[in-house]
Each structure stands twice: as structure tokens, then as C-alpha cells.
Short mmCIF file of C-alpha atoms and ligand atoms in Angstrom, two decimals:
data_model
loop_
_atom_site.label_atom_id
_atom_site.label_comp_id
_atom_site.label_asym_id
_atom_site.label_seq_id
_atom_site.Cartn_x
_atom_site.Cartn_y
_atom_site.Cartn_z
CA UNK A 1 1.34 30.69 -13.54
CA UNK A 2 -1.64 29.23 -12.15
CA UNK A 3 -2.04 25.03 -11.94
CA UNK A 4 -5.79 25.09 -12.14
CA UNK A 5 -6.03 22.97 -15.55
CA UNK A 6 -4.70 20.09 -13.42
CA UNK A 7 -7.72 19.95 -10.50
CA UNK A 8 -9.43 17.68 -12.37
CA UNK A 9 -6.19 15.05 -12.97
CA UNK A 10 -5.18 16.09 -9.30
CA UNK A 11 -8.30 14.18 -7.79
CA UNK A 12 -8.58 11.61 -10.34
CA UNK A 13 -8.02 7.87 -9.87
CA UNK A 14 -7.20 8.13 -13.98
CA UNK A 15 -3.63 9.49 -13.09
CA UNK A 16 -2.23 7.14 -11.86
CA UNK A 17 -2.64 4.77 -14.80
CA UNK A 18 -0.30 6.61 -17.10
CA UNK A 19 3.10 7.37 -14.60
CA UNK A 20 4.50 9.86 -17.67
CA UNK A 21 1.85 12.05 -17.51
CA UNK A 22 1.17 11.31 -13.40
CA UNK A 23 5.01 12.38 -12.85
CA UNK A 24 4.49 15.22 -15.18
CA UNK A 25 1.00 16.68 -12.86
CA UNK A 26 3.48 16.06 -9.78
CA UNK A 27 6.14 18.25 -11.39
CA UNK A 28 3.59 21.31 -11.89
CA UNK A 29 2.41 20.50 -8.50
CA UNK A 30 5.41 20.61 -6.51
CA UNK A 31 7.09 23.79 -8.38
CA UNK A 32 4.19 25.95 -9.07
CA UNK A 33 1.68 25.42 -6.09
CA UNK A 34 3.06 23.13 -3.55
CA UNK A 35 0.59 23.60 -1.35
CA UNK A 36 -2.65 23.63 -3.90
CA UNK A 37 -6.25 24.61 -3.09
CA UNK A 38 -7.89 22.15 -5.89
CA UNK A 39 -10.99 22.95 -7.05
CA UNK A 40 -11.93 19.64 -9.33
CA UNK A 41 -15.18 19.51 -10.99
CA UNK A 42 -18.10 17.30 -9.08
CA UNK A 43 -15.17 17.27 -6.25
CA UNK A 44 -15.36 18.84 -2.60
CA UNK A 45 -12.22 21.17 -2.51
CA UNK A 46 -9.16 19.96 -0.49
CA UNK A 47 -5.38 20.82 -0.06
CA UNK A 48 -3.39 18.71 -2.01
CA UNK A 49 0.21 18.51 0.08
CA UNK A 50 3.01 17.59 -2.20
CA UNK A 51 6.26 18.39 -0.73
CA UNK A 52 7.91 16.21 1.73
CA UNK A 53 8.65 18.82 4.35
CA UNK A 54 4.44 19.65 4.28
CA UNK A 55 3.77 15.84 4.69
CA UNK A 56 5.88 15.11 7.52
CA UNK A 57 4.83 18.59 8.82
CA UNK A 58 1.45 17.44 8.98
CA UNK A 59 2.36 13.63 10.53
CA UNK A 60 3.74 16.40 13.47
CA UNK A 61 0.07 17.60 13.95
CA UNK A 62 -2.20 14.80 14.75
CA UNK A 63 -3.92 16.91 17.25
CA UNK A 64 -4.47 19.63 13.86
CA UNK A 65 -4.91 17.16 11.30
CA UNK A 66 -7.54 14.77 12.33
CA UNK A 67 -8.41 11.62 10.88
CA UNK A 68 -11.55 11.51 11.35
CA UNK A 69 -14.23 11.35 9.16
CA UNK A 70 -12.59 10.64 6.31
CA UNK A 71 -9.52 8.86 4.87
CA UNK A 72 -9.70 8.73 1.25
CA UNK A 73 -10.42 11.74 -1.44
CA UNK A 74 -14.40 11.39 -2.32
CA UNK A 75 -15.69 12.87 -4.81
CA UNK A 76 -19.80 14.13 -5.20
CA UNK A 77 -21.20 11.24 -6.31
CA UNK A 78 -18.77 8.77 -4.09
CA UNK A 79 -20.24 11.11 -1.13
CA UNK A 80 -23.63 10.53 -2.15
CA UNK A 81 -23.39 6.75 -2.38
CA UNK A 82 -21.54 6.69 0.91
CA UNK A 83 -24.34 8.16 2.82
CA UNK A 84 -26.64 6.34 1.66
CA UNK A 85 -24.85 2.75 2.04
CA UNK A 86 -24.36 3.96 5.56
CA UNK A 87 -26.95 5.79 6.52
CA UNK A 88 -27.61 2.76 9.30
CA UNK A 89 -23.73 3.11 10.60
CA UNK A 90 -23.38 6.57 11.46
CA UNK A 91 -21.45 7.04 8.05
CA UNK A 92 -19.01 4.50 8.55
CA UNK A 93 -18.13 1.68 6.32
CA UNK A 94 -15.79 -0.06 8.84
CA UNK A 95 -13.84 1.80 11.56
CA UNK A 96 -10.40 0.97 11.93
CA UNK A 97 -7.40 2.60 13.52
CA UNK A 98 -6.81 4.60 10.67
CA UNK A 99 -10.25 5.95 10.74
CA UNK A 100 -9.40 7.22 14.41
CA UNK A 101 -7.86 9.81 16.55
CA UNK A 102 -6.83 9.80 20.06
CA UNK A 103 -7.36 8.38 22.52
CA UNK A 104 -8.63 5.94 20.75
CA UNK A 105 -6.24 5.43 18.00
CA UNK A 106 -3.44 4.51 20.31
CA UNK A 107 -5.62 1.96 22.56
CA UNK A 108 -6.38 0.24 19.36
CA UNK A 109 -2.89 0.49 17.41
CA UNK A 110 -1.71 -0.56 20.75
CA UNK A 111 -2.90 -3.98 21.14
CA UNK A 112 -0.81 -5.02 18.22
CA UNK A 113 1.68 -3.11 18.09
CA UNK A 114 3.96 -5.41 19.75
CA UNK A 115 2.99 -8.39 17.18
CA UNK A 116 4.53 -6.37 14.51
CA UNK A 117 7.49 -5.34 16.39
CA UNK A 118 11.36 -6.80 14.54
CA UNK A 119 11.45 -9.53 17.68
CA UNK A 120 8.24 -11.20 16.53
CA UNK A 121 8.57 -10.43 12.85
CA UNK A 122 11.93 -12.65 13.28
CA UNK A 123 9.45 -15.05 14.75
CA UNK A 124 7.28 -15.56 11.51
CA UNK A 125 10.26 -15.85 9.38
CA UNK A 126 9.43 -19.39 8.56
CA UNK A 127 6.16 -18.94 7.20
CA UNK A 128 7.61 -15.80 4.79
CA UNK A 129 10.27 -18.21 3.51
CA UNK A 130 8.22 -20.75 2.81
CA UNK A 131 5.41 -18.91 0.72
CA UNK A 132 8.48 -17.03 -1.19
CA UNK A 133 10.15 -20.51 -1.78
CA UNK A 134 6.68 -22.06 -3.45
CA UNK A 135 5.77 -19.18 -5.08
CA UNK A 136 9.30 -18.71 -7.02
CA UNK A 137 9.02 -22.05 -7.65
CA UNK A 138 5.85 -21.45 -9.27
CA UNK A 139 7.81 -18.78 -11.21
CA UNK A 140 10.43 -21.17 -12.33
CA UNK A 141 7.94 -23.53 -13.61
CA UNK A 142 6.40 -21.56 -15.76
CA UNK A 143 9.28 -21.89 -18.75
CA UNK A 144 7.00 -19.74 -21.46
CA UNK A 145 7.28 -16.90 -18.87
CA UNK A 146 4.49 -15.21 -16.43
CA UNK A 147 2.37 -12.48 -15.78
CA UNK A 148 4.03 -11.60 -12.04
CA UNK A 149 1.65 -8.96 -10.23
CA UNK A 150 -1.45 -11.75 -10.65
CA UNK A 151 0.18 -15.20 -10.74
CA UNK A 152 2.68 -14.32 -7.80
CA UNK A 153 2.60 -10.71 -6.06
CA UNK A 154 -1.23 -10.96 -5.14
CA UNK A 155 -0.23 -14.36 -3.43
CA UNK A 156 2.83 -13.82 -1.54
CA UNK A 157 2.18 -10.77 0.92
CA UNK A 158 -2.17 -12.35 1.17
CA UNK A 159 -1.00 -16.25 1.72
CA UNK A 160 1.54 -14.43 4.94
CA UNK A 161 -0.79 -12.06 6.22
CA UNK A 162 -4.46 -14.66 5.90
CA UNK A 163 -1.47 -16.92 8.35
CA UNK A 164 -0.99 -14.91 10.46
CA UNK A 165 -4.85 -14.38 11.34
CA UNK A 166 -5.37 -18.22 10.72
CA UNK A 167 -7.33 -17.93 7.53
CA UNK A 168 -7.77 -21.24 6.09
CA UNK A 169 -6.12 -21.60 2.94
CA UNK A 170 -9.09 -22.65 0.90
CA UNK A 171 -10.98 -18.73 1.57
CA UNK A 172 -7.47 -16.91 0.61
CA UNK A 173 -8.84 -16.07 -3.19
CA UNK A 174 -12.39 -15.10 -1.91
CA UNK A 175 -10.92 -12.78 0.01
CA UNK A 176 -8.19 -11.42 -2.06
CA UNK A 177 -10.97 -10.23 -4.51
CA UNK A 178 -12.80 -8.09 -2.23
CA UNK A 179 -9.63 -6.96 -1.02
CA UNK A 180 -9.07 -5.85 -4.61
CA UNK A 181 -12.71 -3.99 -5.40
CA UNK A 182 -12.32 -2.51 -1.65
CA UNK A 183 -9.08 -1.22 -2.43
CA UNK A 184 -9.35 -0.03 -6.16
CA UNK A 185 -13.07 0.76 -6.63
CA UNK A 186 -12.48 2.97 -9.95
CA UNK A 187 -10.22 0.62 -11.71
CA UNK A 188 -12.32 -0.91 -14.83
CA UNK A 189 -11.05 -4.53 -14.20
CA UNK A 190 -10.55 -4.40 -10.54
CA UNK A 191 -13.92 -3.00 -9.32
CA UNK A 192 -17.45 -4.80 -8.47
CA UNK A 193 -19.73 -5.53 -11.36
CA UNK A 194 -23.11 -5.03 -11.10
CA UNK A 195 -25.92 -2.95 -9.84
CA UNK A 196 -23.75 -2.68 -6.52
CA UNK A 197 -20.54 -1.55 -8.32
CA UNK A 198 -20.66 2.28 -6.93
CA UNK A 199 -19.64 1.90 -3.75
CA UNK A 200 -17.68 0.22 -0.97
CA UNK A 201 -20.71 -0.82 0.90
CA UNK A 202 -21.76 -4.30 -0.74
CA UNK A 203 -17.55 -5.27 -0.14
CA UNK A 204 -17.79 -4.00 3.61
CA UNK A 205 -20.95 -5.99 3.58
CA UNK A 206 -19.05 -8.87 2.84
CA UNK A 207 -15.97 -8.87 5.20
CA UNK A 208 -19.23 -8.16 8.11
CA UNK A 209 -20.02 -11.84 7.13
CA UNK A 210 -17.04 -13.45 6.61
CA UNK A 211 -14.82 -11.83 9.29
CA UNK A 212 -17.83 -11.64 11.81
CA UNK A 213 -18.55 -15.27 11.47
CA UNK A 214 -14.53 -16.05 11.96
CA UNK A 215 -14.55 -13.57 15.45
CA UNK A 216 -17.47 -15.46 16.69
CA UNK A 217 -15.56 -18.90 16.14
CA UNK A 218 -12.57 -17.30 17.57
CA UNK A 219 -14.30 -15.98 20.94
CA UNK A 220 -16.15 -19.04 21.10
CA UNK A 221 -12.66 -20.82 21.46
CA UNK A 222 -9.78 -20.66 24.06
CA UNK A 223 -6.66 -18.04 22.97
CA UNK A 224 -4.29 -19.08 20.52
CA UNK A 225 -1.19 -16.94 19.70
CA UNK A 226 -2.93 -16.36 15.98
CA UNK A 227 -3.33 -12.62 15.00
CA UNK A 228 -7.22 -13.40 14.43
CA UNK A 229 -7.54 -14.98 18.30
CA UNK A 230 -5.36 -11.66 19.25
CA UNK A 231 -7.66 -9.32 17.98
CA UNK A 232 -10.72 -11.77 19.19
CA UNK A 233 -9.86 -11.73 23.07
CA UNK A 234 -8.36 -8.09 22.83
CA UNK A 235 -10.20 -5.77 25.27
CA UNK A 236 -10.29 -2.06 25.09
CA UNK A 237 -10.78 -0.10 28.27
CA UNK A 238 -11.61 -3.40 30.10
CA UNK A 239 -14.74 -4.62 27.62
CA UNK A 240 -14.07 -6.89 24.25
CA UNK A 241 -13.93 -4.89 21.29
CA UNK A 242 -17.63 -4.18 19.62
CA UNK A 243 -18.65 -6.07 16.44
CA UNK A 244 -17.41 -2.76 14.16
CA UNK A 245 -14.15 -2.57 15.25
CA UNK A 246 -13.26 -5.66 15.85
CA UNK A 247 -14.35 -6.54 12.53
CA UNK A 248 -12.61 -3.72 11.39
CA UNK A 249 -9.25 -4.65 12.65
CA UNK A 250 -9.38 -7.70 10.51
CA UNK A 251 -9.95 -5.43 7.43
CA UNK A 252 -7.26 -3.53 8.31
CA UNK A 253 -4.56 -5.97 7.91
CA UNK A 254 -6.22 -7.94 5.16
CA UNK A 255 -6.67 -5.25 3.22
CA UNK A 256 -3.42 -3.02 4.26
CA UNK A 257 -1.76 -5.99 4.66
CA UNK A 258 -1.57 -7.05 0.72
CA UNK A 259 -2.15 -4.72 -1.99
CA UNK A 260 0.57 -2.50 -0.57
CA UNK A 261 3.19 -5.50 -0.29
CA UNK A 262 1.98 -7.23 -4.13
CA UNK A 263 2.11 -3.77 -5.15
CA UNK A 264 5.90 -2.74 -4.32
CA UNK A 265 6.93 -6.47 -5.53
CA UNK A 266 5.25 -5.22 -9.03
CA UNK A 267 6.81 -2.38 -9.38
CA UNK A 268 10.66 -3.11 -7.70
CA UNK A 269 10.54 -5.67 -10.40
CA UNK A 270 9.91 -3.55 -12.64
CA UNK A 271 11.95 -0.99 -11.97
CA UNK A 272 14.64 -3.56 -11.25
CA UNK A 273 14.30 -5.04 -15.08
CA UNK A 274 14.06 -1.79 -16.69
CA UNK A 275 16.74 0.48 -15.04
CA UNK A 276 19.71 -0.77 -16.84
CA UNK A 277 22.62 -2.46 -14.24
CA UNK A 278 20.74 -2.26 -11.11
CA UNK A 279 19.68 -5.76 -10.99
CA UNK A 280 22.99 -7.24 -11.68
CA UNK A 281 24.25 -4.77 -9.36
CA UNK A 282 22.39 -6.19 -7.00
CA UNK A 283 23.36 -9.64 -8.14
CA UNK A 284 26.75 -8.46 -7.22
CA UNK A 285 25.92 -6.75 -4.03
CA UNK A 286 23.42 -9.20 -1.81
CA UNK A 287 24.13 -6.57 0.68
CA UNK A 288 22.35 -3.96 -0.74
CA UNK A 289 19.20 -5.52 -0.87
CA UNK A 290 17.71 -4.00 2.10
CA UNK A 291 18.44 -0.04 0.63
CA UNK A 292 17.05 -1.68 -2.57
CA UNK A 293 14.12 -2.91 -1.06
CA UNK A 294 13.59 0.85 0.18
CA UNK A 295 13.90 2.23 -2.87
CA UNK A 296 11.37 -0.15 -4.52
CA UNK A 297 8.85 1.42 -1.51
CA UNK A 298 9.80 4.77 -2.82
CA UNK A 299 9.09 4.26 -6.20
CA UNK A 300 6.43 2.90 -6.31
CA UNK A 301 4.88 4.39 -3.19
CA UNK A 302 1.32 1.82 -3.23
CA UNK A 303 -0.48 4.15 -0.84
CA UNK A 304 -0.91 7.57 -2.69
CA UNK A 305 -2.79 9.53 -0.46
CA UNK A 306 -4.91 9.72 2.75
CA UNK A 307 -7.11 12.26 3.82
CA UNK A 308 -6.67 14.45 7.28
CA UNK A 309 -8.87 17.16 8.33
CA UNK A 310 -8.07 20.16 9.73
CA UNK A 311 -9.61 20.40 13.62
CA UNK A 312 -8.56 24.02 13.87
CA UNK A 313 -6.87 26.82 11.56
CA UNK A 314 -3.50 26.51 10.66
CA UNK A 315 -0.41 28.13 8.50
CA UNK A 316 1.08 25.72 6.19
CA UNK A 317 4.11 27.05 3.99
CA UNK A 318 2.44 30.75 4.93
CA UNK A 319 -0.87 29.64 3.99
CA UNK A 320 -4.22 29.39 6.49
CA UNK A 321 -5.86 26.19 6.16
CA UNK A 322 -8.82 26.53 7.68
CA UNK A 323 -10.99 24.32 10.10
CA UNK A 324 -13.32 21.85 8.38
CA UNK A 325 -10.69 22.16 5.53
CA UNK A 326 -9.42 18.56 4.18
CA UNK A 327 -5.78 17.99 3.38
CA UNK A 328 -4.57 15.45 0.86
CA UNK A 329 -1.24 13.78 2.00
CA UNK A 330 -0.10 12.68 -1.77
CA UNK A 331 2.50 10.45 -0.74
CA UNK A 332 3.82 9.23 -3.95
CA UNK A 333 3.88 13.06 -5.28
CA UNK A 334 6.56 13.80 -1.74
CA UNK A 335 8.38 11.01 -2.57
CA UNK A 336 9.91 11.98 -5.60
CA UNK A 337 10.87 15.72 -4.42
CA UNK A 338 13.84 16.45 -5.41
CA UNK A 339 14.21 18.93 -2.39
CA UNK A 340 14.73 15.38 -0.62
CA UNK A 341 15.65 13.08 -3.36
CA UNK A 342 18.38 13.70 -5.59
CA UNK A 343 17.73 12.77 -9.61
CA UNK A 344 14.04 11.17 -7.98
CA UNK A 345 13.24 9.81 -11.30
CA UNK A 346 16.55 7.14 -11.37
CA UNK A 347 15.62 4.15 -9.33
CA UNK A 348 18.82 3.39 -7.32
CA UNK A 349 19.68 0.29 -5.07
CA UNK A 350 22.11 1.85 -2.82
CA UNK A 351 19.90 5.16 -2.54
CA UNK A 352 21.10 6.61 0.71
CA UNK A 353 19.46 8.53 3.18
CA UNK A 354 16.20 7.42 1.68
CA UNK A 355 13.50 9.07 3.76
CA UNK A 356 10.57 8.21 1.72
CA UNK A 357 7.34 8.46 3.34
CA UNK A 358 5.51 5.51 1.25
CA UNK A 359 4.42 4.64 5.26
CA UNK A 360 3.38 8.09 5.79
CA UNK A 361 4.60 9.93 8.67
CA UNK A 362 3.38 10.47 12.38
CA UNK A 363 1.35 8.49 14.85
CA UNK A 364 -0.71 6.63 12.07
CA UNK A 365 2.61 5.79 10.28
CA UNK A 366 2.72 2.16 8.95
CA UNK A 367 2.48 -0.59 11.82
CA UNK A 368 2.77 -3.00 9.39
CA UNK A 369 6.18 -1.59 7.77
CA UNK A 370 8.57 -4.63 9.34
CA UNK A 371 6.37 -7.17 7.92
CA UNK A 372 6.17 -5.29 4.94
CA UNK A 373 10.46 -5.02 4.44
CA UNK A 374 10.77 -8.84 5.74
CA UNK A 375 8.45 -9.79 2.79
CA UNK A 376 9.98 -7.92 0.29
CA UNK A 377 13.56 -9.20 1.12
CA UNK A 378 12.61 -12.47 1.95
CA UNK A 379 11.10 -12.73 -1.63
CA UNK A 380 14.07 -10.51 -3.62
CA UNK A 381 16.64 -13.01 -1.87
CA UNK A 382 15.19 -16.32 -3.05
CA UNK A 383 14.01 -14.96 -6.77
CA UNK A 384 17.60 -14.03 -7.37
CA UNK A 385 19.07 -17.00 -5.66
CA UNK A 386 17.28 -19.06 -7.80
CA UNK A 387 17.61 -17.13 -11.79
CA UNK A 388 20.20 -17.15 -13.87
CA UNK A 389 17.90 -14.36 -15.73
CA UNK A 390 15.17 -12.20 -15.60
CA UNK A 391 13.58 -10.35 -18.56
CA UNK A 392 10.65 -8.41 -18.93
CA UNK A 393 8.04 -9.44 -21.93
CA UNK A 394 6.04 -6.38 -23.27
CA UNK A 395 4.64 -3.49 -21.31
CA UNK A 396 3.52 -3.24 -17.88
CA UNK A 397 0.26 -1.77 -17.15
CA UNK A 398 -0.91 0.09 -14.12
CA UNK A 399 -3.92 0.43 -11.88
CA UNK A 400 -5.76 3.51 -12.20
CA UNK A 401 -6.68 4.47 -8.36
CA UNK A 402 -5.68 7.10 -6.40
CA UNK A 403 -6.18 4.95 -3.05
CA UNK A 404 -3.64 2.18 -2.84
CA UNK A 405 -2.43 0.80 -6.34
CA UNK A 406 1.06 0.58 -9.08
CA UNK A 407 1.16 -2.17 -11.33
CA UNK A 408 -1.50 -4.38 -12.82
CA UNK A 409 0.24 -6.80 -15.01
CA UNK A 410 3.78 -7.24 -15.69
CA UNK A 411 5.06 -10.39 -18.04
CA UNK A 412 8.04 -12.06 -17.17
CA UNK A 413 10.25 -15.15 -17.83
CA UNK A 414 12.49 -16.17 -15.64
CA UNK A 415 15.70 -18.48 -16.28
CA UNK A 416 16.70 -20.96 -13.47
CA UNK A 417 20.03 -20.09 -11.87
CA UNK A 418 20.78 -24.43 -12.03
CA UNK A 419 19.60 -24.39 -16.17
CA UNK A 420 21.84 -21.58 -16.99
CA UNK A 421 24.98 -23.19 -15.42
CA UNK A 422 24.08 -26.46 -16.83
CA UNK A 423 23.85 -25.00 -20.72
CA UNK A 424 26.83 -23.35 -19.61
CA UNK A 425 28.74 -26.54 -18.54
CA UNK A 426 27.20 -27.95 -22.33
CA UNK A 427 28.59 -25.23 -24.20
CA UNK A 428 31.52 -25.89 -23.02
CA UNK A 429 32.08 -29.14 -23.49
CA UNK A 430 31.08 -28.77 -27.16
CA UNK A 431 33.42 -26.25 -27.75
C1 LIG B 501 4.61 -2.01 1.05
C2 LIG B 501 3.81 -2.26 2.03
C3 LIG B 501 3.01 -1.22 2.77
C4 LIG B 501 2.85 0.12 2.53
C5 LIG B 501 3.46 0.96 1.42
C6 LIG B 501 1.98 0.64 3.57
C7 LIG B 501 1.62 1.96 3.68
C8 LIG B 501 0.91 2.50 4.74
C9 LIG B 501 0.64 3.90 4.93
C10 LIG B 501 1.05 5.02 3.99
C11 LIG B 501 -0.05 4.03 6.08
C12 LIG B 501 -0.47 5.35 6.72
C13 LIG B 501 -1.88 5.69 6.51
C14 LIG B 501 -2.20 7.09 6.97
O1 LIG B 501 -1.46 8.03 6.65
O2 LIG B 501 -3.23 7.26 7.64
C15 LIG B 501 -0.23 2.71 6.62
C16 LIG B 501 -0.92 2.43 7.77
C17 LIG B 501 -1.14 1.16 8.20
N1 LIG B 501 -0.61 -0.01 7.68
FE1 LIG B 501 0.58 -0.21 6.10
N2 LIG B 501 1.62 -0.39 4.39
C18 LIG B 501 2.23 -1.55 3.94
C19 LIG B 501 2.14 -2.79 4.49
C20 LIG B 501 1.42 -3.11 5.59
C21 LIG B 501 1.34 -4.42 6.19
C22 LIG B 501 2.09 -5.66 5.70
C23 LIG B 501 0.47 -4.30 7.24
C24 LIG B 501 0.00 -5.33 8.21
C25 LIG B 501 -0.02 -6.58 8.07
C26 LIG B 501 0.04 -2.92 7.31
C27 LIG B 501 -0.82 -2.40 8.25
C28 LIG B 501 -1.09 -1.06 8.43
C29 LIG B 501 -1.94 -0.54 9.48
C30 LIG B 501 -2.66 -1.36 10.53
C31 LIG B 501 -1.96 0.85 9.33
C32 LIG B 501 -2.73 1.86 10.19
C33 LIG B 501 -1.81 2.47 11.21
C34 LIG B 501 -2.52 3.52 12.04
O3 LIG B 501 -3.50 4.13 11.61
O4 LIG B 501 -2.04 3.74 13.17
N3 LIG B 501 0.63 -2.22 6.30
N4 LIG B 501 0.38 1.80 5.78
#
């Protein structure tokens, strides 16, 4: 039987707000048409990949599947806006690694690559323990309970990354709200207001001031071993970077830097809270938290798509995709085949081999991915260090974009570990 009835929820950024019915599309997807011509209405047609093997096929083909000139899904109207907000920029909104092939793409991804290699991830361990030390406490404070993915997620992975580039401290909230429209421009409470609210271009606009104003104070000063002096002495092919790019770069890790990271705390909690056992399992087995930190990537997979082109023909799973033809990569779709996966659904801390691809696959796979698993455990360690208890109040809600999103709120309250053994030690002695 055909899948056609689901183009339209295929492209959508609606999905992805309801995960029942979003699991249920994936299902179709994966059984009936793996490899699935969608035709949505007021949508350009594209491939939408949903099985593993087809994603990490496609990660094999850079050369095939190009990234250039596009990234995310647009749809007819999103096209139209984009060329006109960029009309002036040769249709680019920013250009970053991600928006590049080779050779440039590994010049680029190459003069950081080394910053966010284990050996100087180790280095920056200080700074991750101390923003997931203040911001538990912050938890722990808060006795009536918390709403987690604003109060704290949005914080912890923005405060380490806006460090690293030597953001002051006073511009981190500025910046995690354009972070937020650039990064879920559909979402009703997310996205810009205003007569500039369709597209990305009055956000881009933005980061060109801020971060073009911080590169110019950077260059103007000697080197410091910052990521924002890195970028601003970095030459490429023996000439500084140009304003676009090297503006660009900082986009690139502010935005990829956080929404992924405060995303995956979201949901792991989440999924934590609500599968019954695993957190006390995980209580019980501090060793496991790196496997369970993998599995909270995996299910919740932030990133749920990005866009390659095809450069030439080629067969995919017996089918021609033709040049010109755009492929969607749907991440979070291929991680929950159960070709790959066994029970995908069950969210389980000692999950093992877990080859999710919630960093995609291939040369444009995550650079940030050892930053990203530091974070996480850093911050898993110290919340469950520090509670006796952790329950979930009321529903969680979730972002509706098909770009880079999970959970929007989630309400929590959380019990000190020191209270608990204290009412413990009182309950004794009365009885
Ligand atoms: C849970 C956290 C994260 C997830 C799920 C995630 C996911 C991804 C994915 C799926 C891609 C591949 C995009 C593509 O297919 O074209 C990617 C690329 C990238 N990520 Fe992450 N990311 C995370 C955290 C981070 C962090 C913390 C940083 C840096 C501070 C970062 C920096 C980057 C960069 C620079 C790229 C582009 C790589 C390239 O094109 O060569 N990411 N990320």
C-alpha cells in the first residue's frame, strides 16, 4: 500500500510535536516505503531516507550527496522568503562548514578539529563541572519543583559553549534567544514575532552584528587560546577567513553547540523519569552512565534531518535518485529501526551496540560530539549525586520543528540526596 497520505506530515515541522503520532509516520515510513519520493503540498519533492543502512550509506557518499545549497527541508513559501532575504548574499544566510563540500569543508572543519578532540575536551573539564554544579544547585533550590528544559537545559550546554568562545556572561540570554528562533523558526512560542517572523534572515542579521563586532575586537587583539580568538586568527589557504565565514563559524557552535545538548538533557530526563527502573538502575550502576548517556542521544535524536543533494545519479535500495534530486537524512526516523535497534521504543541504559546516528554519519558527522557526551555526563553525575528523588510533575511538551528540537517544557521537583537522609535519620529516631 502506498504512504502518500503521510507527505504532508513527512515534511512538516507539526510532527514532531506529538511523538505518538511522529513514531507512528516513522513506522509507515520505514516498512512500507523506506526510501520515499514525498510529494507534500506547497513542498519541493525530496527523498526522505529512513533506514539506518540508507543514512550511513549516504554519509559514505560525500562526493554523491553534496551539501551544498541546502541543509534544511524548505518548503515554497520558506524558498521564497529565502531568496529574497538573500538576494544580496548569493543565497546564503551564513556559510558554515556544514553548508560546504570539499575541499573546503575539510580546511574549515580542520582548524578546529583538534579543539574538540578527548585531550582538550579533558582540558575544559573544569568549566563543565562548574556550570553543572550551579545549575543543579539551582535545581535543588527550587523546593516547589521546576520547569527543567528552560530554567536549566537552555543554560548548561550555552553558559559552556559562550566560554569557550569568551562570550561575556552578561550577552549569554541575548544570544540564546536568537539561537532559539534560528533554530526552531515554525515553533509558535519559539519563533520571531513580528513583521520579520518568516524567515531566518532578520536572526542571521543579528549574529552579523553581534558576532562581527566580537571578530573585529578579537583580530584587533593579540591570540588567546579562546575558541572565539581561534577562529579570529585562523587562516585558510594562507589569508584570514572572510567576514561570512568567519562569522559563520561562530554560528555554528553557538547555535549547534546548545539546542542539541539542552535538548538531549530534556528528553534523557524524561525518558529517565518515565521508563520505570532505569533511573534507579542507574542509581545503582554509576558505571553505566556513559551507555545511558548514548541512549538519551538516541532517543531523543535533537537533529532530525539535514538535507544532501544528489551531484550525480545514483541507486539507493534499487532505486535511481537522480541529479539535482534532494535527499532527506531523517535521523531520528533511523534511529529507532528496529533492523538496528532491538524493541527501539524501550529506552535502555545499558543499550549495547548502540550505533545511533543522532551525529549523523560521514565527513560532516558531529565535531562537536565529545563536548556534547562530556556535558551530558558531567551533568547526569552531579544531578544524581546530589537527589535523593526525582519526579516528574504533569506532561512534557515538545517543540514542533523538524530542524533541531525534543522537549519544550518538562516540570520537575527534585529531593536533595542530604534532606532525604536527614528525614530518614528523623524517622528513625521517632520510631
Ligand atoms: C547532543 C548534542 C549534539 C547533537 C545531537 C549534534 C548533532 C549533529 C549532527 C546530526 C550533525 C551533522 C549534520 C549533517 O549531517 O550535516 C552535527 C554537525 C555538527 N555539530 Fe553537532 N551535535 C551536538 C552537539 C554539538 C556541540 C556541543 C558542538 C560544538 C560545540 C557541535 C558542533 C557541530 C558542528 C561544527 C557540526 C558540523 C560538522 C561538519 O559539517 O563537518 N555539535 N551535529
Amino acid at each position: 500500500m502506498g504512504i502518500s497520505d503521510l507527505d504532508g506530515e513527512i515534511a512538516s515541522h507539526q510532527l514532531y510535536a506529538d511523538p505518538e503520532r511522529m513514531h507512528a509516520v516513522f513506522d509507515r515510513l520505514r516498512r512500507d516505503d523506506p526510501l520515499h519520493w514525498t510529494q507534500a503540498p506547497g513542498h519541493p519533492p525530496f527523498w526522505a531516507v529512513s533506514k539506518h543502512a540508507d543514512v550511513v550509506e549516504v554519509g559514505k557518499h560525500p562526493d554523491v550527496f553534496i551539501a551544498e545549497p541546502k541543509t534544511f527541508l524548505l518548503d515554497d513559501e520558506d524558498l521564497r522568503v529565502r531568496i529574497a532575504e538573500t538576494a544580496a548574499t548569493g543565497g546564503k544566510l551564513v556559510r558554515t562548514m556544514i553548508h560546504m563540500d570539499d575541499p573546503d569543508h575539510k580546511k574549515y572543519r580542520g582548524l578546529t578539529q583538534s579543539y574538540f578532540m578527548p585531550a582538550n575536551i579533558k582540558r575544559l573539564e573544569a568549566i563543565v563541572q562548574d556550570r553543572a554544579r550551579a545549575l543543579v544547585g539551582r535545581m535543588l533550590e527550587r523546593e516547589d519543583g521546576c520547569e527543567f528544559c528552560n530554567e536549566i537545559a537552555v543554560w548548561y550546554p550555552l553558559q559552556i559553549i559562550m566560554t569557550l568562545l569568551a562570550v561575556p556572561e552578561s550577552d549569554h540570554a541575548y544570544l540564546l534567544k536568537l539561537t532559539q528562533q534560528f533554530l526552531a523558526p515554525k515553533d509558535p512560542t519559539l519563533k520571531r514575532d513580528g513583521p520579520e517572523a518568516q524567515g531566518k534572515g532578520a536572526v542571521a542579521r543579528e549574529y552579523f552584528a553581534y558576532f562581527g563586532k566580537m571578530l573585529a575586537e578579537r583580530r584587533a587583539a593579540p591570540p588567546t587560546d579562546d575558541l572565539g580568538s581561534l577562529i579570529a586568527h585562523a587562516q585558510v589557504d594562507g589569508k584570514p577567513l572572510g567576514m561570512m565565514e568567519a562569522v559563520s563559524y561562530y554560528v555554528i557552535l553557538a547555535t549547534a553547540g546548545h539546542d542539541t545538548t539542552s535538548s538531549s538533557m530534556g528528553s534523557g530526563l524524561y525518558h529517565l523519569l518515565r521508563q520505570p527502573g532505569e533511573l534507579e538502575r542507574l542509581r545503582a550502576r554509576p558505571e553505566w552512565m556513559p551507555s545511558a548517556v548514548e541512549e538519551m542521544f538516541r532517543h531523543g535524536t535533537p537533529v532530525k534531518h539535514f538535507v544532501r543533494t544528489a551531484a550525480r545519479d545514483h541507486v539507493l535500495r534499487g532505486q535511481t535518485i537522480r541529479a539535482g534530486e534532494e535527499v532527506a537524512l531523517m535521523y531520528h526516523c533511523a534511529n529507532f529501526d528496529d533492523e538496528v535497534f532491538e524493541d527501539p521504543r524501550a529506552f535502555r541504559i545499558d543499550r549495547s551496540p548502540n550505533r545511533h546516528v543522532a551525529f549523523g554519519f560521514g565527513v560532516h558527522a558531529c565535531l562537536g560530539q565529545n563536548l556534547a557526551r562530556a556535558s551530558m555526563r558531567t551533568f547526569f553525575q552531579e544531578l544524581l549525586a546530589r537527589t535523593a528523588r526525582i519526579e516528574l510533575l504533569g506532561d512534557a511538551a515538545f517543540i514542533a520543528s523538524n530542524q533541531v528540537g525534543g522537549l519544550k517544557t518538562l516540570h520537575v521537583r527534585v529531593t536533595p540526596a542530604a534532606a532525604t537522609a536527614k528525614a530518614a535519620q528523623g524517622e528513625g529516631a521517632a520510631a
